JSON list of C-alpha atoms in Angstrom, two decimals:
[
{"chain": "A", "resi": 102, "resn": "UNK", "atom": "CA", "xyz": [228.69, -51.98, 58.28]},
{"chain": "A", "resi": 103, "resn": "UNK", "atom": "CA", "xyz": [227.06, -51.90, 54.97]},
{"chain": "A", "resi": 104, "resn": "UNK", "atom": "CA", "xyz": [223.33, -54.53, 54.91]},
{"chain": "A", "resi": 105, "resn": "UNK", "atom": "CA", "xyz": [224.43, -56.93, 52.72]},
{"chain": "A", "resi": 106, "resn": "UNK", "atom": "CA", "xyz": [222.47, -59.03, 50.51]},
{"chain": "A", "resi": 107, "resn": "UNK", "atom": "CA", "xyz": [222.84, -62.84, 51.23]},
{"chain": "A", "resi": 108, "resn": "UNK", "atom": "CA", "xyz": [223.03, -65.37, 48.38]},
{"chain": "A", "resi": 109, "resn": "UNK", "atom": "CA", "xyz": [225.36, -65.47, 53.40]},
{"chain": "A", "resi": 110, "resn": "UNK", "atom": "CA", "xyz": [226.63, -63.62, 56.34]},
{"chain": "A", "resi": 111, "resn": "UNK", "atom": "CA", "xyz": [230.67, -64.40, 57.63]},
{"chain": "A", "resi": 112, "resn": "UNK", "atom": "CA", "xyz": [233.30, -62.49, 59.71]},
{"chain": "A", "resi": 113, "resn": "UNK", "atom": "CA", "xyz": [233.98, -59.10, 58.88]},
{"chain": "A", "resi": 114, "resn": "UNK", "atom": "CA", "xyz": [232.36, -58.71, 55.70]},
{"chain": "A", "resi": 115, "resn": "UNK", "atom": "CA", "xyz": [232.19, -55.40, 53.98]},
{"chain": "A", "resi": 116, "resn": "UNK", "atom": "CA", "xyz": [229.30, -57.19, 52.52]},
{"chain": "A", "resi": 117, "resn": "UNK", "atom": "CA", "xyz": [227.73, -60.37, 51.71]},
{"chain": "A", "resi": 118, "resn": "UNK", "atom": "CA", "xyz": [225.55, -62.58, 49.69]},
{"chain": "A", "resi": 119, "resn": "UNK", "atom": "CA", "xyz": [224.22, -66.58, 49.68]},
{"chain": "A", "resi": 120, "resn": "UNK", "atom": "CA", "xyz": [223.17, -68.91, 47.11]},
{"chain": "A", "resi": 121, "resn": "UNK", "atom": "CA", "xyz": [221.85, -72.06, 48.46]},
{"chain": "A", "resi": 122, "resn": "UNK", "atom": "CA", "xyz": [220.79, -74.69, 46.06]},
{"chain": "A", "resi": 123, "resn": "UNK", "atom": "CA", "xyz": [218.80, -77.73, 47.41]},
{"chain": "A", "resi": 124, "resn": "UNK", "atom": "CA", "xyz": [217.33, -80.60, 45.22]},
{"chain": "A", "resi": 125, "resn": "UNK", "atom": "CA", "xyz": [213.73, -80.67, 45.08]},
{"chain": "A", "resi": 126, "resn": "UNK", "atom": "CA", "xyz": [213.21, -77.47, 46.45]},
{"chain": "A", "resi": 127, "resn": "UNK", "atom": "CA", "xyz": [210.67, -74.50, 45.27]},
{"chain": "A", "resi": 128, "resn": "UNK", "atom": "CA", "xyz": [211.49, -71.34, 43.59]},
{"chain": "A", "resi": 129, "resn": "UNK", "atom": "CA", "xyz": [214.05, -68.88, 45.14]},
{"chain": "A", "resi": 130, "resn": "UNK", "atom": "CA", "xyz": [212.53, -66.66, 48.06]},
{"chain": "A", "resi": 131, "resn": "UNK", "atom": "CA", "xyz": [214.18, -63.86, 49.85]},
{"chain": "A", "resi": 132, "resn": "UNK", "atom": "CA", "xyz": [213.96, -64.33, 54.11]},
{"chain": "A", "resi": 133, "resn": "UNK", "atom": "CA", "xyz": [215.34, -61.56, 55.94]},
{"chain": "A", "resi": 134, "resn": "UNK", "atom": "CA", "xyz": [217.19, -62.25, 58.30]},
{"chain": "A", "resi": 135, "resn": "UNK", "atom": "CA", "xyz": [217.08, -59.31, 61.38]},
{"chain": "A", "resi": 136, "resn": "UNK", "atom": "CA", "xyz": [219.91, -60.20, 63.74]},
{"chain": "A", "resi": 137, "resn": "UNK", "atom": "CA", "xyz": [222.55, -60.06, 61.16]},
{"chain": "A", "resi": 138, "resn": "UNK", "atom": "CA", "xyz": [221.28, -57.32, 58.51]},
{"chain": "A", "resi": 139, "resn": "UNK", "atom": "CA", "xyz": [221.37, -59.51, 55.49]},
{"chain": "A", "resi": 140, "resn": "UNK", "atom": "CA", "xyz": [218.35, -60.80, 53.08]},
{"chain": "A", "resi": 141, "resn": "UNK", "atom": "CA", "xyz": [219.28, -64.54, 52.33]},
{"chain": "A", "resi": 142, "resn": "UNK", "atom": "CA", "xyz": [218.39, -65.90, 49.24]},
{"chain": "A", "resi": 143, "resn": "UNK", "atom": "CA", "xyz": [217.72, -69.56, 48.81]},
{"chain": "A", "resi": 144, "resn": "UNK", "atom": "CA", "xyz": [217.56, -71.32, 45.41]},
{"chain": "A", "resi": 145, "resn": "UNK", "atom": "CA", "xyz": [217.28, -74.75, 43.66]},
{"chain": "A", "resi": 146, "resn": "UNK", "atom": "CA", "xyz": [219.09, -76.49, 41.40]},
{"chain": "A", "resi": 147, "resn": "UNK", "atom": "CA", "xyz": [219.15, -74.21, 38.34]},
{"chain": "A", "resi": 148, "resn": "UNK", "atom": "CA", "xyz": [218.47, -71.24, 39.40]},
{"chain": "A", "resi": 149, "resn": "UNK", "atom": "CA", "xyz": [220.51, -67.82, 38.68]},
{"chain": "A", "resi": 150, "resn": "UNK", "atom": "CA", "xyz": [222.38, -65.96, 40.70]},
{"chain": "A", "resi": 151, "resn": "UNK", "atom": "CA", "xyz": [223.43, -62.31, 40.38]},
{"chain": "A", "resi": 152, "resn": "UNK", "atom": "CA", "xyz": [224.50, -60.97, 43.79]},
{"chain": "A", "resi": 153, "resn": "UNK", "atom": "CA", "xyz": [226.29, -57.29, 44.53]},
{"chain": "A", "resi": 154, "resn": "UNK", "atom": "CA", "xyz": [227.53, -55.73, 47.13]},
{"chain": "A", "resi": 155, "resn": "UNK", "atom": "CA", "xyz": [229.62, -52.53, 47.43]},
{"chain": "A", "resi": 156, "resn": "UNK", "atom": "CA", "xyz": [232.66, -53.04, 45.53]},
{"chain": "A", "resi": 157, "resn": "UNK", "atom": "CA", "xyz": [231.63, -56.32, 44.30]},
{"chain": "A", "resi": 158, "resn": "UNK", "atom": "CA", "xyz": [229.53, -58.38, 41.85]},
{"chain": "A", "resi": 159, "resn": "UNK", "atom": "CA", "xyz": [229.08, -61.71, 40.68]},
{"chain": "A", "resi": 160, "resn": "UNK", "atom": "CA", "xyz": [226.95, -64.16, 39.09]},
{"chain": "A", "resi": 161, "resn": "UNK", "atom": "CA", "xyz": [226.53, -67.75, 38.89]},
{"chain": "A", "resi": 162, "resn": "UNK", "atom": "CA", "xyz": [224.12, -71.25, 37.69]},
{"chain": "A", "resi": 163, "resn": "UNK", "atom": "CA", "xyz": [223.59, -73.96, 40.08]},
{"chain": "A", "resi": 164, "resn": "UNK", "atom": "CA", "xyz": [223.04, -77.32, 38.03]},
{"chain": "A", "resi": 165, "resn": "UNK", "atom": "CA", "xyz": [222.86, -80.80, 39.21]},
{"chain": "A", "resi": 166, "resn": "UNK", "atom": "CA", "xyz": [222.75, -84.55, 37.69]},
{"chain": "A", "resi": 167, "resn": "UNK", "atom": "CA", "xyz": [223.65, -87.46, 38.36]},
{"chain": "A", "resi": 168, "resn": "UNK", "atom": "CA", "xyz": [224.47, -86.89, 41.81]},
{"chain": "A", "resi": 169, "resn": "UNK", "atom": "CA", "xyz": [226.61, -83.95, 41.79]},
{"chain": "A", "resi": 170, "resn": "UNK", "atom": "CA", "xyz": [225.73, -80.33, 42.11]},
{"chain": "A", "resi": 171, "resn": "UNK", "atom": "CA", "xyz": [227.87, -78.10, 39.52]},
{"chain": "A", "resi": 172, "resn": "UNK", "atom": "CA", "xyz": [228.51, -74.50, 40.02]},
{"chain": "A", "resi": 173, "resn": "UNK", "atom": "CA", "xyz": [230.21, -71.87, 37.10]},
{"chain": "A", "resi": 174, "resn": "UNK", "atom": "CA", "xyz": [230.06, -67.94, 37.26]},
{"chain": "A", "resi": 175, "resn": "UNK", "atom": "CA", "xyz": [232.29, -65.22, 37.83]},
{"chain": "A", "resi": 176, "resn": "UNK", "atom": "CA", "xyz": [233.09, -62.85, 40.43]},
{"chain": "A", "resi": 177, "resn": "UNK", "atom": "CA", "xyz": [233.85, -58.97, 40.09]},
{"chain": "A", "resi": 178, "resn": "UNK", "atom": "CA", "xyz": [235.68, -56.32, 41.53]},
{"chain": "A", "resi": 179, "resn": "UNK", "atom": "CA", "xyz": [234.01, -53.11, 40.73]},
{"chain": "A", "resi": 180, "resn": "UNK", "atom": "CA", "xyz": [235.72, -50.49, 43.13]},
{"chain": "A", "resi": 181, "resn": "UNK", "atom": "CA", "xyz": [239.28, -48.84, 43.26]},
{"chain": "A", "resi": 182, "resn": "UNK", "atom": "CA", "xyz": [239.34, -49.02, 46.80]},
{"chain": "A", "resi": 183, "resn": "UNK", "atom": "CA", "xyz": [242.12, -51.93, 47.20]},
{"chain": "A", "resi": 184, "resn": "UNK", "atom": "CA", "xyz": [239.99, -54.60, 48.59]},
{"chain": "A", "resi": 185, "resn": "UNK", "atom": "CA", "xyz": [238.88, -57.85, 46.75]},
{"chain": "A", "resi": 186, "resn": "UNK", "atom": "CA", "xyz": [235.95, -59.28, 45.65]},
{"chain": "A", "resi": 187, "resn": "UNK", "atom": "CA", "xyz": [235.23, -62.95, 46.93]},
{"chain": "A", "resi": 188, "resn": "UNK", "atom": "CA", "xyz": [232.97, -66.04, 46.10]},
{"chain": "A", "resi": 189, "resn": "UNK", "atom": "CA", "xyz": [233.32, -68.50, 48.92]},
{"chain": "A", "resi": 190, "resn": "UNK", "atom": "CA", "xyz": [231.67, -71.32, 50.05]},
{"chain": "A", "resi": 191, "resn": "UNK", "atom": "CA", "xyz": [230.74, -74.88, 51.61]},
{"chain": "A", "resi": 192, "resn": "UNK", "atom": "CA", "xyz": [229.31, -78.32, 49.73]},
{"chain": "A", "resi": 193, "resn": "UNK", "atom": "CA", "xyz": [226.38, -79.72, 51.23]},
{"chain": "A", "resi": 194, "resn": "UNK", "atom": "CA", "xyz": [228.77, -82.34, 53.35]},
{"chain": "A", "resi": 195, "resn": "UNK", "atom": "CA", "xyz": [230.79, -79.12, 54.54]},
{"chain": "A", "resi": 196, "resn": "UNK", "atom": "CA", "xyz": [233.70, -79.29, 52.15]},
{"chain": "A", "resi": 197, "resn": "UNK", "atom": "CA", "xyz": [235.00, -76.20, 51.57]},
{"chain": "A", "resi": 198, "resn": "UNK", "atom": "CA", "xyz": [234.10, -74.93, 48.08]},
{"chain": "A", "resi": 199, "resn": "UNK", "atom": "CA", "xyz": [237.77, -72.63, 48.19]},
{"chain": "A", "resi": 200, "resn": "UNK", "atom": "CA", "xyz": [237.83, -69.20, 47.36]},
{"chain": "A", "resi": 201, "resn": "UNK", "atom": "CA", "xyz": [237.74, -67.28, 44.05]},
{"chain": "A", "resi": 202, "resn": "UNK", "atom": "CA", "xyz": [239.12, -63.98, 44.24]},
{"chain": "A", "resi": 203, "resn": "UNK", "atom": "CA", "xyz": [239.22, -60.80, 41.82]},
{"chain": "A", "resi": 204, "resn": "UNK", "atom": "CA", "xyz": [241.21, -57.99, 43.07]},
{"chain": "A", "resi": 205, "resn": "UNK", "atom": "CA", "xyz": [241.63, -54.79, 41.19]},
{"chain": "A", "resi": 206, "resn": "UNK", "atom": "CA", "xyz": [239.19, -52.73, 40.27]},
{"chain": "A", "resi": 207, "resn": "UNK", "atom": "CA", "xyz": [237.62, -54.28, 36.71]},
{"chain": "A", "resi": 208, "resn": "UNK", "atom": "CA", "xyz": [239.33, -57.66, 37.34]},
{"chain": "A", "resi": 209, "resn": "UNK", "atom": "CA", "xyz": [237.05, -60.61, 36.49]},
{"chain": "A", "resi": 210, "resn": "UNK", "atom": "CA", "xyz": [237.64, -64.19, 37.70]},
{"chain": "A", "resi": 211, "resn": "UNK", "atom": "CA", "xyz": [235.58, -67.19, 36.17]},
{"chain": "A", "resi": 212, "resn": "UNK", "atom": "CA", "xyz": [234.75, -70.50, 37.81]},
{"chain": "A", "resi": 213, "resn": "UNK", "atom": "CA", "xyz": [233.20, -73.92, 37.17]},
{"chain": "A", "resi": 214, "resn": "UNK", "atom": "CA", "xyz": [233.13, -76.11, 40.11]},
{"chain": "A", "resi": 215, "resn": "UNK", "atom": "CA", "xyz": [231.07, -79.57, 41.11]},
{"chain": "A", "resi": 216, "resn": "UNK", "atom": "CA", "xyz": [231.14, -81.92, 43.69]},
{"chain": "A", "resi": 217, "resn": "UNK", "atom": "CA", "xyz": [229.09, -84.75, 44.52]},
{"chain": "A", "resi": 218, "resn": "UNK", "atom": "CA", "xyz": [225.58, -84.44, 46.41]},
{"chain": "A", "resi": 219, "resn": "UNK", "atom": "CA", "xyz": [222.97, -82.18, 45.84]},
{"chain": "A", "resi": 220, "resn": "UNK", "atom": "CA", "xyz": [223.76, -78.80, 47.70]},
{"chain": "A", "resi": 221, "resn": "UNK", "atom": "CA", "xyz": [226.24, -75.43, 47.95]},
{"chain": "A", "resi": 222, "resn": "UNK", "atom": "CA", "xyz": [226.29, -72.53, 49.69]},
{"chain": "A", "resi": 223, "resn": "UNK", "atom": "CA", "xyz": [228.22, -69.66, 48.12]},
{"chain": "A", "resi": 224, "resn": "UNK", "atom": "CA", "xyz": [228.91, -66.17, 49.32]},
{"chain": "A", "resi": 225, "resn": "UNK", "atom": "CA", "xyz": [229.78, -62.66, 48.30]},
{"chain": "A", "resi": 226, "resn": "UNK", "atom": "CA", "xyz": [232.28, -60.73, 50.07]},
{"chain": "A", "resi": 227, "resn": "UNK", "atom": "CA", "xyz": [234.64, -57.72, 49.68]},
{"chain": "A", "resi": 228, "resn": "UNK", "atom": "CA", "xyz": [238.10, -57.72, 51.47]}
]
């Protein structure tokens, strides 16, 4: 199992990565996190995100106003290796935030997302 970097940690991940965005809170800060072998990263409303893992990459802005929290990026497939690259997620109220997948190596999938409240937690996986 490759150590992922957390923007989050799920099932049978090649890899992984979790953005967290919470109103009001500081400035993003890496916590490792031992039992699971992945570095989470945890952000605030506007913050940048530019996670990898092997075979994957994506990026994405957390915004929120007027009480919704907004998400838009892209996610990347950057290996031949038939597997997918996947941004998943929950809202802060633990609807799901649905999948967006890229499959094929060089295939690029966009995505602009919001729902109300003032948190998400997204992740970075390759299937």
């Amino acid at each position: 199992m490759h150590i992922a970097k957390k923007a989050a940690a799920a099932v049978a991940l090649t890899g992984a990565v979790l953005g967290t965005a919470l109103v009001g809170g500081g400035t993003a800060a890496a916590v490792p996190n031992e039992s699971d072998g992945v570095i989470t990263i945890l952000g605030t409303c506007g913050d940048k995100f530019s996670p990898s893992v092997g075979g994957g990459a994506a990026g994405w802005t957390i915004t929120c106003g007027g009480g919704k929290v907004r998400v838009q990026g892209w996610v990347k497939d950057t290996k031949a290796d038939g597997k997918a690259a996947e941004v998943y997620g929950t809202w802060g109220n633990g609807d799901s935030f649905g999948t967006v997948r890229a499959g094929g190596n060089g295939t690029t999938k966009k995505f602009d997302k919001s729902h109300s409240g003032s948190k998400v937690s997204l992740y970075l996986r390759v299937i």
